[in-house]
Amino acid sequence: MEDYGKGVECYQTSLRVDARHYNSWYGLGMIYLRQEKFEFAEHHFRQAYQINPLSSVITYYLGTTLEALKRSEEALEMMEKAIVIDNKNPLPKYSKAKLLVTLGKLNEALEILEELKECTPRESCIYALMGAIYKRNKKYDKAMLHFGIALDLKPSIVDVAKIEAAIEKLIIPDEMEESL
């Protein structure tokens, strides 16, 4: 287990020397994000963002924290800002697609994921999310195809279990599952 206490102490010491040291605000935000203390994380990421609004990394993590706080619209806004700052970074784009799915904007999410497939074709999470969207749109053949591609790309064990569960639900539709 990481020693968060020493990290907090070091960052706070740094901030006593220079209160505009955005890396220290960001570092504290990361510690609190990892500890799932999202309100504290938001405060520290906002401080870092106010000092350095052109950092796509700070902007992304502020958006991630807002997403964890179930503030999807604000999180989406931050992801869009992170994309404008660094259009080549696929992480904010993927997070934006996930947020769009949460907000029920499936076609917009698919457009982003299609773009991501071109620049990061070996990321299983992109195909898995596309499969989930196609499933929600009742396009089961496309869902199965994308889930299969996701599995072929050797995802983590946790993701394999999620993808296999999604495939199983394609094979046994929810209505039939309820009657069992």
PDB file of C-alpha atoms in Angstrom:
ATOM      1  CA  MET A   1       0.000   0.000   0.000  1.00  0.00           C
ATOM      2  CA  GLU A   2       1.262   3.412  -0.933  1.00  0.00           C
ATOM      3  CA  ASP A   3       2.099   5.822   1.850  1.00  0.00           C
ATOM      4  CA  TYR A   4      -0.410   8.563   1.131  1.00  0.00           C
ATOM      5  CA  GLY A   5       0.299  10.369   4.408  1.00  0.00           C
ATOM      6  CA  LYS A   6       3.900  11.134   3.457  1.00  0.00           C
ATOM      7  CA  GLY A   7       2.784  12.216   0.005  1.00  0.00           C
ATOM      8  CA  VAL A   8       0.205  14.607   1.449  1.00  0.00           C
ATOM      9  CA  GLU A   9       2.826  15.992   3.824  1.00  0.00           C
ATOM     10  CA  CYS A  10       5.333  16.599   1.015  1.00  0.00           C
ATOM     11  CA  TYR A  11       2.796  18.305  -1.250  1.00  0.00           C
ATOM     12  CA  GLN A  12       1.528  20.493   1.597  1.00  0.00           C
ATOM     13  CA  THR A  13       5.093  21.526   2.429  1.00  0.00           C
ATOM     14  CA  SER A  14       5.590  22.445  -1.207  1.00  0.00           C
ATOM     15  CA  LEU A  15       2.411  24.549  -1.173  1.00  0.00           C
ATOM     16  CA  ARG A  16       3.582  26.416   1.936  1.00  0.00           C
ATOM     17  CA  VAL A  17       6.659  27.436  -0.055  1.00  0.00           C
ATOM     18  CA  ASP A  18       4.709  28.256  -3.243  1.00  0.00           C
ATOM     19  CA  ALA A  19       0.902  28.246  -3.171  1.00  0.00           C
ATOM     20  CA  ARG A  20       0.818  28.408  -6.985  1.00  0.00           C
ATOM     21  CA  HIS A  21       2.734  25.153  -7.425  1.00  0.00           C
ATOM     22  CA  TYR A  22       0.118  23.423  -9.568  1.00  0.00           C
ATOM     23  CA  ASN A  23       1.926  20.080  -9.520  1.00  0.00           C
ATOM     24  CA  SER A  24       1.436  19.934  -5.752  1.00  0.00           C
ATOM     25  CA  TRP A  25      -2.276  20.722  -6.063  1.00  0.00           C
ATOM     26  CA  TYR A  26      -2.492  18.046  -8.769  1.00  0.00           C
ATOM     27  CA  GLY A  27      -0.541  15.554  -6.635  1.00  0.00           C
ATOM     28  CA  LEU A  28      -2.891  16.061  -3.688  1.00  0.00           C
ATOM     29  CA  GLY A  29      -5.836  15.661  -6.057  1.00  0.00           C
ATOM     30  CA  MET A  30      -4.433  12.337  -7.258  1.00  0.00           C
ATOM     31  CA  ILE A  31      -3.971  11.082  -3.704  1.00  0.00           C
ATOM     32  CA  TYR A  32      -7.549  11.972  -2.794  1.00  0.00           C
ATOM     33  CA  LEU A  33      -8.863  10.509  -6.059  1.00  0.00           C
ATOM     34  CA  ARG A  34      -7.124   7.195  -5.319  1.00  0.00           C
ATOM     35  CA  GLN A  35      -8.564   7.252  -1.811  1.00  0.00           C
ATOM     36  CA  GLU A  36     -12.005   7.947  -3.334  1.00  0.00           C
ATOM     37  CA  LYS A  37     -12.275  11.214  -1.401  1.00  0.00           C
ATOM     38  CA  PHE A  38     -13.811  12.865  -4.428  1.00  0.00           C
ATOM     39  CA  GLU A  39     -14.805  16.204  -2.875  1.00  0.00           C
ATOM     40  CA  PHE A  40     -11.231  16.756  -1.681  1.00  0.00           C
ATOM     41  CA  ALA A  41      -9.900  15.613  -5.052  1.00  0.00           C
ATOM     42  CA  GLU A  42     -12.175  18.062  -6.861  1.00  0.00           C
ATOM     43  CA  HIS A  43     -10.991  20.964  -4.676  1.00  0.00           C
ATOM     44  CA  HIS A  44      -7.329  20.212  -5.325  1.00  0.00           C
ATOM     45  CA  PHE A  45      -7.746  19.591  -9.057  1.00  0.00           C
ATOM     46  CA  ARG A  46      -9.704  22.873  -9.349  1.00  0.00           C
ATOM     47  CA  GLN A  47      -6.854  24.727  -7.649  1.00  0.00           C
ATOM     48  CA  ALA A  48      -4.374  23.169 -10.088  1.00  0.00           C
ATOM     49  CA  TYR A  49      -6.699  23.933 -13.008  1.00  0.00           C
ATOM     50  CA  GLN A  50      -7.026  27.599 -11.996  1.00  0.00           C
ATOM     51  CA  ILE A  51      -3.245  27.913 -12.004  1.00  0.00           C
ATOM     52  CA  ASN A  52      -2.668  25.882 -15.176  1.00  0.00           C
ATOM     53  CA  PRO A  53      -5.834  25.665 -17.311  1.00  0.00           C
ATOM     54  CA  LEU A  54      -3.822  24.524 -20.339  1.00  0.00           C
ATOM     55  CA  SER A  55      -2.853  21.164 -18.845  1.00  0.00           C
ATOM     56  CA  SER A  56      -4.893  18.434 -20.500  1.00  0.00           C
ATOM     57  CA  VAL A  57      -3.900  16.038 -17.705  1.00  0.00           C
ATOM     58  CA  ILE A  58      -5.217  18.286 -14.914  1.00  0.00           C
ATOM     59  CA  THR A  59      -8.363  19.003 -16.938  1.00  0.00           C
ATOM     60  CA  TYR A  60      -8.903  15.288 -17.573  1.00  0.00           C
ATOM     61  CA  TYR A  61      -8.558  14.337 -13.906  1.00  0.00           C
ATOM     62  CA  LEU A  62     -10.872  17.143 -12.839  1.00  0.00           C
ATOM     63  CA  GLY A  63     -13.400  15.682 -15.300  1.00  0.00           C
ATOM     64  CA  THR A  64     -12.806  12.173 -13.962  1.00  0.00           C
ATOM     65  CA  THR A  65     -13.442  13.411 -10.433  1.00  0.00           C
ATOM     66  CA  LEU A  66     -16.650  15.168 -11.490  1.00  0.00           C
ATOM     67  CA  GLU A  67     -17.762  11.923 -13.147  1.00  0.00           C
ATOM     68  CA  ALA A  68     -17.132  10.057  -9.879  1.00  0.00           C
ATOM     69  CA  LEU A  69     -19.278  12.687  -8.134  1.00  0.00           C
ATOM     70  CA  LYS A  70     -22.101  11.884 -10.616  1.00  0.00           C
ATOM     71  CA  ARG A  71     -21.867  15.342 -12.183  1.00  0.00           C
ATOM     72  CA  SER A  72     -21.849  14.055 -15.752  1.00  0.00           C
ATOM     73  CA  GLU A  73     -22.590  17.316 -17.573  1.00  0.00           C
ATOM     74  CA  GLU A  74     -19.720  19.118 -15.815  1.00  0.00           C
ATOM     75  CA  ALA A  75     -17.446  16.123 -16.384  1.00  0.00           C
ATOM     76  CA  LEU A  76     -18.328  16.134 -20.084  1.00  0.00           C
ATOM     77  CA  GLU A  77     -17.458  19.828 -20.299  1.00  0.00           C
ATOM     78  CA  MET A  78     -14.037  19.178 -18.753  1.00  0.00           C
ATOM     79  CA  MET A  79     -13.363  16.242 -21.104  1.00  0.00           C
ATOM     80  CA  GLU A  80     -14.203  18.468 -24.060  1.00  0.00           C
ATOM     81  CA  LYS A  81     -11.752  21.084 -22.763  1.00  0.00           C
ATOM     82  CA  ALA A  82      -9.064  18.409 -22.313  1.00  0.00           C
ATOM     83  CA  ILE A  83      -9.614  17.295 -25.914  1.00  0.00           C
ATOM     84  CA  VAL A  84      -9.266  20.870 -27.197  1.00  0.00           C
ATOM     85  CA  ILE A  85      -6.028  21.270 -25.223  1.00  0.00           C
ATOM     86  CA  ASP A  86      -4.536  17.994 -26.534  1.00  0.00           C
ATOM     87  CA  ASN A  87      -6.470  16.440 -29.392  1.00  0.00           C
ATOM     88  CA  LYS A  88      -3.991  13.554 -29.697  1.00  0.00           C
ATOM     89  CA  ASN A  89      -4.637  12.200 -26.197  1.00  0.00           C
ATOM     90  CA  PRO A  90      -7.146   9.319 -26.533  1.00  0.00           C
ATOM     91  CA  LEU A  91      -8.004   9.111 -22.817  1.00  0.00           C
ATOM     92  CA  PRO A  92     -10.281  12.192 -22.626  1.00  0.00           C
ATOM     93  CA  LYS A  93     -11.963  11.092 -25.855  1.00  0.00           C
ATOM     94  CA  TYR A  94     -12.724   7.657 -24.442  1.00  0.00           C
ATOM     95  CA  SER A  95     -13.976   9.188 -21.205  1.00  0.00           C
ATOM     96  CA  LYS A  96     -16.148  11.581 -23.197  1.00  0.00           C
ATOM     97  CA  ALA A  97     -17.647   8.608 -25.054  1.00  0.00           C
ATOM     98  CA  LYS A  98     -18.393   6.858 -21.734  1.00  0.00           C
ATOM     99  CA  LEU A  99     -20.044  10.010 -20.400  1.00  0.00           C
ATOM    100  CA  LEU A 100     -22.137  10.335 -23.555  1.00  0.00           C
ATOM    101  CA  VAL A 101     -23.334   6.752 -23.043  1.00  0.00           C
ATOM    102  CA  THR A 102     -24.262   7.638 -19.451  1.00  0.00           C
ATOM    103  CA  LEU A 103     -26.227  10.613 -20.789  1.00  0.00           C
ATOM    104  CA  GLY A 104     -27.973   8.412 -23.384  1.00  0.00           C
ATOM    105  CA  LYS A 105     -26.244  10.039 -26.366  1.00  0.00           C
ATOM    106  CA  LEU A 106     -25.282   6.746 -27.958  1.00  0.00           C
ATOM    107  CA  ASN A 107     -24.767   7.883 -31.552  1.00  0.00           C
ATOM    108  CA  GLU A 108     -22.427  10.682 -30.463  1.00  0.00           C
ATOM    109  CA  ALA A 109     -20.486   8.171 -28.376  1.00  0.00           C
ATOM    110  CA  LEU A 110     -20.202   5.803 -31.356  1.00  0.00           C
ATOM    111  CA  GLU A 111     -18.786   8.592 -33.529  1.00  0.00           C
ATOM    112  CA  ILE A 112     -16.034   9.237 -30.996  1.00  0.00           C
ATOM    113  CA  LEU A 113     -15.305   5.527 -30.606  1.00  0.00           C
ATOM    114  CA  GLU A 114     -15.058   5.081 -34.391  1.00  0.00           C
ATOM    115  CA  GLU A 115     -12.479   7.877 -34.425  1.00  0.00           C
ATOM    116  CA  LEU A 116     -10.613   6.259 -31.522  1.00  0.00           C
ATOM    117  CA  LYS A 117     -10.542   2.899 -33.324  1.00  0.00           C
ATOM    118  CA  GLU A 118      -8.481   4.561 -36.043  1.00  0.00           C
ATOM    119  CA  CYS A 119      -5.814   6.010 -33.735  1.00  0.00           C
ATOM    120  CA  THR A 120      -5.747   3.234 -31.079  1.00  0.00           C
ATOM    121  CA  PRO A 121      -6.893   0.058 -32.853  1.00  0.00           C
ATOM    122  CA  ARG A 122      -5.534  -2.340 -30.180  1.00  0.00           C
ATOM    123  CA  GLU A 123      -7.562  -1.027 -27.200  1.00  0.00           C
ATOM    124  CA  SER A 124     -10.119  -3.631 -26.164  1.00  0.00           C
ATOM    125  CA  CYS A 125     -12.103  -1.167 -24.031  1.00  0.00           C
ATOM    126  CA  ILE A 126     -13.089   0.792 -27.157  1.00  0.00           C
ATOM    127  CA  TYR A 127     -14.587  -2.299 -28.786  1.00  0.00           C
ATOM    128  CA  ALA A 128     -16.235  -3.418 -25.547  1.00  0.00           C
ATOM    129  CA  LEU A 129     -17.960  -0.049 -25.156  1.00  0.00           C
ATOM    130  CA  MET A 130     -19.040  -0.152 -28.798  1.00  0.00           C
ATOM    131  CA  GLY A 131     -20.470  -3.614 -28.189  1.00  0.00           C
ATOM    132  CA  ALA A 132     -22.418  -2.320 -25.199  1.00  0.00           C
ATOM    133  CA  ILE A 133     -23.805   0.567 -27.259  1.00  0.00           C
ATOM    134  CA  TYR A 134     -24.851  -1.746 -30.095  1.00  0.00           C
ATOM    135  CA  LYS A 135     -26.508  -4.021 -27.546  1.00  0.00           C
ATOM    136  CA  ARG A 136     -28.502  -1.087 -26.148  1.00  0.00           C
ATOM    137  CA  ASN A 137     -29.493  -0.198 -29.728  1.00  0.00           C
ATOM    138  CA  LYS A 138     -30.610  -3.834 -30.224  1.00  0.00           C
ATOM    139  CA  LYS A 139     -28.023  -4.380 -32.969  1.00  0.00           C
ATOM    140  CA  TYR A 140     -27.003  -7.728 -31.565  1.00  0.00           C
ATOM    141  CA  ASP A 141     -24.866  -8.863 -34.513  1.00  0.00           C
ATOM    142  CA  LYS A 142     -22.700  -5.739 -34.296  1.00  0.00           C
ATOM    143  CA  ALA A 143     -22.593  -6.059 -30.507  1.00  0.00           C
ATOM    144  CA  MET A 144     -21.341  -9.651 -30.748  1.00  0.00           C
ATOM    145  CA  LEU A 145     -18.741  -8.653 -33.353  1.00  0.00           C
ATOM    146  CA  HIS A 146     -17.345  -5.857 -31.188  1.00  0.00           C
ATOM    147  CA  PHE A 147     -17.370  -7.927 -27.996  1.00  0.00           C
ATOM    148  CA  GLY A 148     -15.482 -10.645 -29.907  1.00  0.00           C
ATOM    149  CA  ILE A 149     -12.880  -8.173 -31.153  1.00  0.00           C
ATOM    150  CA  ALA A 150     -12.503  -6.837 -27.598  1.00  0.00           C
ATOM    151  CA  LEU A 151     -11.788 -10.363 -26.318  1.00  0.00           C
ATOM    152  CA  ASP A 152      -9.307 -11.020 -29.140  1.00  0.00           C
ATOM    153  CA  LEU A 153      -7.295  -7.976 -28.051  1.00  0.00           C
ATOM    154  CA  LYS A 154      -6.400  -9.638 -24.731  1.00  0.00           C
ATOM    155  CA  PRO A 155      -8.090  -7.350 -22.191  1.00  0.00           C
ATOM    156  CA  SER A 156      -7.452  -7.557 -18.447  1.00  0.00           C
ATOM    157  CA  ILE A 157      -9.020 -10.438 -16.513  1.00  0.00           C
ATOM    158  CA  VAL A 158     -11.625  -8.091 -15.020  1.00  0.00           C
ATOM    159  CA  ASP A 159     -12.568  -6.810 -18.477  1.00  0.00           C
ATOM    160  CA  VAL A 160     -12.730 -10.365 -19.853  1.00  0.00           C
ATOM    161  CA  ALA A 161     -15.300 -11.245 -17.186  1.00  0.00           C
ATOM    162  CA  LYS A 162     -17.376  -8.149 -18.005  1.00  0.00           C
ATOM    163  CA  ILE A 163     -17.240  -8.793 -21.751  1.00  0.00           C
ATOM    164  CA  GLU A 164     -18.132 -12.474 -21.327  1.00  0.00           C
ATOM    165  CA  ALA A 165     -21.081 -11.496 -19.109  1.00  0.00           C
ATOM    166  CA  ALA A 166     -22.257  -9.054 -21.785  1.00  0.00           C
ATOM    167  CA  ILE A 167     -21.958 -11.755 -24.464  1.00  0.00           C
ATOM    168  CA  GLU A 168     -23.910 -14.180 -22.276  1.00  0.00           C
ATOM    169  CA  LYS A 169     -26.696 -11.609 -21.998  1.00  0.00           C
ATOM    170  CA  LEU A 170     -26.706 -11.353 -25.793  1.00  0.00           C
ATOM    171  CA  ILE A 171     -27.161 -15.101 -26.055  1.00  0.00           C
ATOM    172  CA  ILE A 172     -29.777 -15.199 -23.275  1.00  0.00           C
ATOM    173  CA  PRO A 173     -31.836 -12.011 -23.686  1.00  0.00           C
ATOM    174  CA  ASP A 174     -32.873 -10.202 -20.494  1.00  0.00           C
ATOM    175  CA  GLU A 175     -36.541 -11.176 -20.933  1.00  0.00           C
ATOM    176  CA  MET A 176     -35.721 -14.906 -21.073  1.00  0.00           C
ATOM    177  CA  GLU A 177     -33.285 -14.574 -18.175  1.00  0.00           C
ATOM    178  CA  GLU A 178     -36.040 -13.131 -15.970  1.00  0.00           C
ATOM    179  CA  SER A 179     -38.312 -16.120 -16.624  1.00  0.00           C
ATOM    180  CA  LEU A 180     -35.658 -18.654 -15.575  1.00  0.00           C
TER     181      LEU A 180
END
